[in-house]
XYZ file of C-alpha atoms in Angstrom:
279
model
C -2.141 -32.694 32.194
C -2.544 -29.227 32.552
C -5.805 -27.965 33.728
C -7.420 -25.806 31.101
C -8.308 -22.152 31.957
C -11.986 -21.013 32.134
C -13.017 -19.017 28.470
C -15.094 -16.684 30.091
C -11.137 -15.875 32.001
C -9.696 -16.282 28.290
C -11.127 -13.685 27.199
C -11.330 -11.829 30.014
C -15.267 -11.756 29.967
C -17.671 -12.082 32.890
C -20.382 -15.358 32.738
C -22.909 -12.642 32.266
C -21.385 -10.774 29.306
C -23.506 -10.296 26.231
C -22.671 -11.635 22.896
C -21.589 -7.737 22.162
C -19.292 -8.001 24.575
C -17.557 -11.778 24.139
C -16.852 -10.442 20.527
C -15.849 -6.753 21.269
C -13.699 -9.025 24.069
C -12.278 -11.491 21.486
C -12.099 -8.603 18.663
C -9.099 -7.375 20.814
C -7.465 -10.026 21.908
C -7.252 -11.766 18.517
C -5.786 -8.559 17.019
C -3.491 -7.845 20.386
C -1.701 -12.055 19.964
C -2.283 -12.493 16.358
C 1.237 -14.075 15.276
C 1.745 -12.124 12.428
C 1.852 -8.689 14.528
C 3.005 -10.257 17.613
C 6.529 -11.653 17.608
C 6.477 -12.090 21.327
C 7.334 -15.581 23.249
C 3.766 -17.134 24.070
C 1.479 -14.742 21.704
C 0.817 -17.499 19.453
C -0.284 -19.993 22.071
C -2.145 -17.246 23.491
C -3.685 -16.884 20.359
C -4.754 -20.288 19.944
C -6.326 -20.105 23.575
C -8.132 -16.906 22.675
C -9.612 -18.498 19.141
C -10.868 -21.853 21.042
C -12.390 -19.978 23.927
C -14.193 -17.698 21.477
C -15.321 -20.650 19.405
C -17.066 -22.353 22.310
C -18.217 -19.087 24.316
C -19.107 -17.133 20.805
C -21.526 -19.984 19.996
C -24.758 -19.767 22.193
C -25.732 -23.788 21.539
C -21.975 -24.285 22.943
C -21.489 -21.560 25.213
C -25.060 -22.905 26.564
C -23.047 -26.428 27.576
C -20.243 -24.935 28.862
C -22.344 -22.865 31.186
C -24.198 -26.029 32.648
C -21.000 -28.965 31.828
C -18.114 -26.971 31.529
C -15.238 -28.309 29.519
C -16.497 -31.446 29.664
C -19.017 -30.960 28.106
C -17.609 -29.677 25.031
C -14.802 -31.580 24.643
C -15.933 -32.903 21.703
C -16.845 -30.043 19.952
C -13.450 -27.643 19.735
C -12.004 -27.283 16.829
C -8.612 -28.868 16.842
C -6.367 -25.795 16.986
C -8.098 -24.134 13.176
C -9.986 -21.473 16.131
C -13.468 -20.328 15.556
C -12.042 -18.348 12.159
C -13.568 -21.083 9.688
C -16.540 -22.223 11.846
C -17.319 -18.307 12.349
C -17.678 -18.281 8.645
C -19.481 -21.259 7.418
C -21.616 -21.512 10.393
C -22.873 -17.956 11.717
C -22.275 -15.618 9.072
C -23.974 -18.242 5.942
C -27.283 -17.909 8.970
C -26.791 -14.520 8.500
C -26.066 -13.853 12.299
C -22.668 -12.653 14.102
C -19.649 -13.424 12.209
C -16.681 -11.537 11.085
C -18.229 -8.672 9.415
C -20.180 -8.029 13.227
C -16.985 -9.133 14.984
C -14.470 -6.944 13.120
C -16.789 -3.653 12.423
C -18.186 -3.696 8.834
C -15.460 -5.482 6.444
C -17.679 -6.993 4.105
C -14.462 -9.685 3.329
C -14.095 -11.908 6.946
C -10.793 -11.942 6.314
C -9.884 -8.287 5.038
C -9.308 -7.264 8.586
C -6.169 -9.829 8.741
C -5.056 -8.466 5.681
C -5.572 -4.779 6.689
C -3.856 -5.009 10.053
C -1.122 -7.498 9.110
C -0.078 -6.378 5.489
C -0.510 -9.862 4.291
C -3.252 -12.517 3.346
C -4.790 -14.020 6.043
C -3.412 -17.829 6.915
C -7.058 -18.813 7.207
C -8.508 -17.996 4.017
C -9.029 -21.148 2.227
C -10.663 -19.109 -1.104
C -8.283 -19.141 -4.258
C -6.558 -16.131 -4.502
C -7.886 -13.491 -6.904
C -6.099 -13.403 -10.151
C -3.380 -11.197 -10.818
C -2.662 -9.142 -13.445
C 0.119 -6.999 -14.208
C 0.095 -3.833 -16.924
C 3.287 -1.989 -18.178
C 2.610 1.451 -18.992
C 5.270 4.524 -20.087
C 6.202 7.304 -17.611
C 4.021 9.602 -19.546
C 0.996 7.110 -19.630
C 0.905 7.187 -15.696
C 1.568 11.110 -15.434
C -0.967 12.064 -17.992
C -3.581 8.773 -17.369
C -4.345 5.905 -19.668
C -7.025 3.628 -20.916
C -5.926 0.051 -21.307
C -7.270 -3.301 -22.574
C -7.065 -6.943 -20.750
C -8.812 -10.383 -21.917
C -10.189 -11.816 -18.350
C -11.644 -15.437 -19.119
C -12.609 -14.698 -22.372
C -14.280 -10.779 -21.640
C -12.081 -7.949 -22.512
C -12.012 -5.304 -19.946
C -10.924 -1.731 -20.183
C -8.712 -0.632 -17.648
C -8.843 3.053 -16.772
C -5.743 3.836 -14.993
C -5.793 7.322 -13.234
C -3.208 9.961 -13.907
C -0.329 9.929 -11.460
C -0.710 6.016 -11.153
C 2.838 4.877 -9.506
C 5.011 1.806 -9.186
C 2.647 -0.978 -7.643
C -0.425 1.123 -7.965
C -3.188 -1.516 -7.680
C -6.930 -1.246 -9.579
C -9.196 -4.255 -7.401
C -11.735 -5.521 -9.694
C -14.293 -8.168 -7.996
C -12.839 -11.343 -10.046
C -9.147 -10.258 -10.961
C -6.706 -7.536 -9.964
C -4.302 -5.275 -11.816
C -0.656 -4.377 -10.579
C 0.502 -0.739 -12.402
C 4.740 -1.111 -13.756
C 5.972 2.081 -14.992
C 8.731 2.242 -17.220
C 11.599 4.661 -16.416
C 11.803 7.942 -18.602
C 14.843 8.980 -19.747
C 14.801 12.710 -18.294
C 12.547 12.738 -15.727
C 13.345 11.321 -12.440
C 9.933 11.231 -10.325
C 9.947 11.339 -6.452
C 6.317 10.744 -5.264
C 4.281 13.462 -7.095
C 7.506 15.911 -7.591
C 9.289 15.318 -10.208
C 13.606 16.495 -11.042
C 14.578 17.134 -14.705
C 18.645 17.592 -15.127
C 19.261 20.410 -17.550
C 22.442 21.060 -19.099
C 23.389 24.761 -19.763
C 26.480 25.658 -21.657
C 29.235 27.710 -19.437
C 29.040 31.074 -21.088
C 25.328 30.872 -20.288
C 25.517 30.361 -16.809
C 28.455 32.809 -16.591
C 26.190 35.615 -18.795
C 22.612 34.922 -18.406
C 20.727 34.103 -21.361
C 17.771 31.763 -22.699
C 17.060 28.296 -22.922
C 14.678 25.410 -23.806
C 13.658 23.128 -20.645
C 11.721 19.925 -21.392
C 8.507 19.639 -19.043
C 5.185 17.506 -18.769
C 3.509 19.840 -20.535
C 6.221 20.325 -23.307
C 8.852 22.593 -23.338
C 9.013 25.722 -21.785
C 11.495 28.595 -22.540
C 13.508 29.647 -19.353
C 15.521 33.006 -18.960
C 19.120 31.875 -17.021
C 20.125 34.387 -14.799
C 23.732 35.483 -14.950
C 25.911 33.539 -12.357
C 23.745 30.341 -11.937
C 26.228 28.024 -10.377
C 26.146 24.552 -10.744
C 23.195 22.202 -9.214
C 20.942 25.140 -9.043
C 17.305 24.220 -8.494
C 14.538 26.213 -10.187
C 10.580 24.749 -9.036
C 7.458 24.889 -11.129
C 4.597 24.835 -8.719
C 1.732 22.754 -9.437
C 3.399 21.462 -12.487
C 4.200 18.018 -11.212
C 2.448 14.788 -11.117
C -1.341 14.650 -10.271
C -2.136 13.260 -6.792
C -4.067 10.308 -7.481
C -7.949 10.840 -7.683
C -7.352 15.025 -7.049
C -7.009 17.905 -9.033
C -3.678 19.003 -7.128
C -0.269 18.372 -8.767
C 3.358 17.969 -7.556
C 5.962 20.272 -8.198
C 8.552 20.236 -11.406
C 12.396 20.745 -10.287
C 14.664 21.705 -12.848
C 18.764 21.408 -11.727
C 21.139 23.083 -13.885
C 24.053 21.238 -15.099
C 26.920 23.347 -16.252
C 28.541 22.235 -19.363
C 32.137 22.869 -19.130
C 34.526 22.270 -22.216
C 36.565 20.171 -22.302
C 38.894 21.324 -25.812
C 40.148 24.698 -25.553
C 41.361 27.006 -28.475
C 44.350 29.386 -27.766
C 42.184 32.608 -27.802
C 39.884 30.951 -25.364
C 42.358 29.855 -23.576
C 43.731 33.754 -22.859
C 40.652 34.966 -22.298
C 39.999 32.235 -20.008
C 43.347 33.136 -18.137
C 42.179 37.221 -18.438
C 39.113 36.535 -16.671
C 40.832 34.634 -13.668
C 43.459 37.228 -13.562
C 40.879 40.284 -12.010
C-alpha cells in the first residue's frame, strides 16, 4: 500500500502554520487542481489529496491528533473522498467560525466561488437549485426598459427589467431567477449596444442627392442623401444606440444604404440610361 504523504507537505504548510495560513494554503491549491479548471493528468487526484489534508489539518480537534498520532490516528475520521467541502459547511461555518466565506474571501454563498471561477455550479452543492424563470420581451421592450409581472408560489412579483437588457440577461432574486429572451426586430439588427438599420434608397437618389425618412429608436428621423452615395454606405448616430446596462451612456445607431436598382426599364429610361454611360 502506498504510504500516504504528510498534510502539512499536502498543502505545502509548515507544522507551525496558523489556521490563516493552512486556508490561504488550501485556498490555492483547491482553485490551482480543481477538475473543472484543470484538465491536466493527476489534478483531480491531487485534488482529492489537497481536500482530505485540509479536512484533517483545517480542523483544530483533528489537526490536534494528527499532530500527536499522525495518520493513525485519524484514520477514522476522513471523509471518504466528499473533501472537507461539506464538513466545512455544516460543521465550522453553522459554529460560526472558519468556513468558506473565511476560506474563499467574503462570498457570502460557500459555493459561489466554484461557480465564479469555473462558470458552472459547484459538484458539491447539495441545495436544490434556485428556480428558473424565463421572460420573453420585444426588441423595443429591452432597448427602451420594461416592467413585467411573474406568479412565484402564489406572490406576484414585478420584474423591472433595465433598458438595454440582452439575450440571457439574468435578474437574481433570493428564491427564483429570471432569464431575459428578446425577440428579433424586423429592421434593427443589434450588435452589443450598437445597433445597424438597412435602408433602402431609390437609384436616382443616391445618384442626385435628396431626402429621406430613416426609421430609428427614437422614431424616424429625416436624413439629407448626399449625391453619389454608393452602395453599403454607413452613416453613425452617436449616442443613439442601446443604453449600457445600469448607465446613462448609449451605443451608436448605423444606418447602411441599400441602393434600389430597377429592375423594369421603359424605352426613354432606357436612352437616358445609355446617355449617361456614354460621357
Amino acid at each position: 500500500m502506498a504510504t500516504q504523504r504528510d498534510y502539512y507537505e499536502v498543502l505545502g504548510v509548515g507544522k507551525s502554520a496558523t489556521e490563516v495560513e493552512i486556508k490561504s494554503a488550501y485556498r490555492k491549491l483547491a482553485l490551482k487542481y480543481h477538475p473543472d479548471r484543470n484538465k491536466e493528468a493527476g489534478a483531480t487526484e491531487k485534488f482529492k489529496e489537497v481536500n482530505t489534508a485540509y479536512e484533517i489539518i483545517g480542523n483544530p480537534e483533528k489537526r490536534k491528533m494528527y499532530d500527536q498520532f499522525g495518520h493513525a490516528g485519524v484514520s477514522g475520521n476522513q471523509g471518504g473522498g466528499q473533501g472537507p467541502f461539506s464538513y466545512t459547511y455544516s460543521n465550522q461555518s453553522a459554529s460560526g467560525g472558519g468556513g468558506f466565506e473565511d476560506i474563499f474571501g467574503g462570498f457570502s454563498d460557500p459555493f459561489d466561488i466554484f461557480e465564479s471561477f469555473f462558470g458552472g455550479t459547484s459538484p458539491f452543492r447539495q441545495q436544490a437549485r434556485k428556480i428558473q424563470y424565463q421572460l420573453k420581451i420585444d426588441f423595443m421592450e429591452a432597448v427602451k426598459g420594461v416592467t413585467k409581472n411573474i406568479v412565484h408560489q402564489g406572490k406576484q412579483y414585478a420584474i423591472k427589467i433595465p433598458a438595454g437588457a440582452d439575450e440571457g440577461t439574468r435578474i437574481r432574486y433570493t428564491d427564483f431567477d429570471v432569464t431575459v429572451a428578446v425577440a428579433p426586430h424586423k429592421q434593427f439588427k443589434r450588435e452589443g449596444v450598437d445597433v445597424i438599420v438597412d435602408h433602402e434608397i431609390s437609384f436616382p437618389i443616391a445618384a442626385l442627392g435628396g431626402d429621406t425618412s430613416v426609421p430609428t429608436l427614437d422614431g424616424d428621423l429625416k436624413l439629407k442623401i448626399k449625391a453619389g452615395t454608393q452602395p453599403g454606405s454607413l452613416v453613425r448616430l452617436t449616442g443613439k444606440g442601446i443604453h449600457h446596462l445600469n448607465s446613462g451612456r448609449r451605443g451608436d445607431f448605423y444606418i447602411r444604404f441599400i441602393i434600389k436598382v430597377p429592375t423594369k426599364l421603359s424605352r426613354g429610361q432606357r436612352d437616358l440610361l445609355n446617355q449617361f454611360d456614354a460621357t
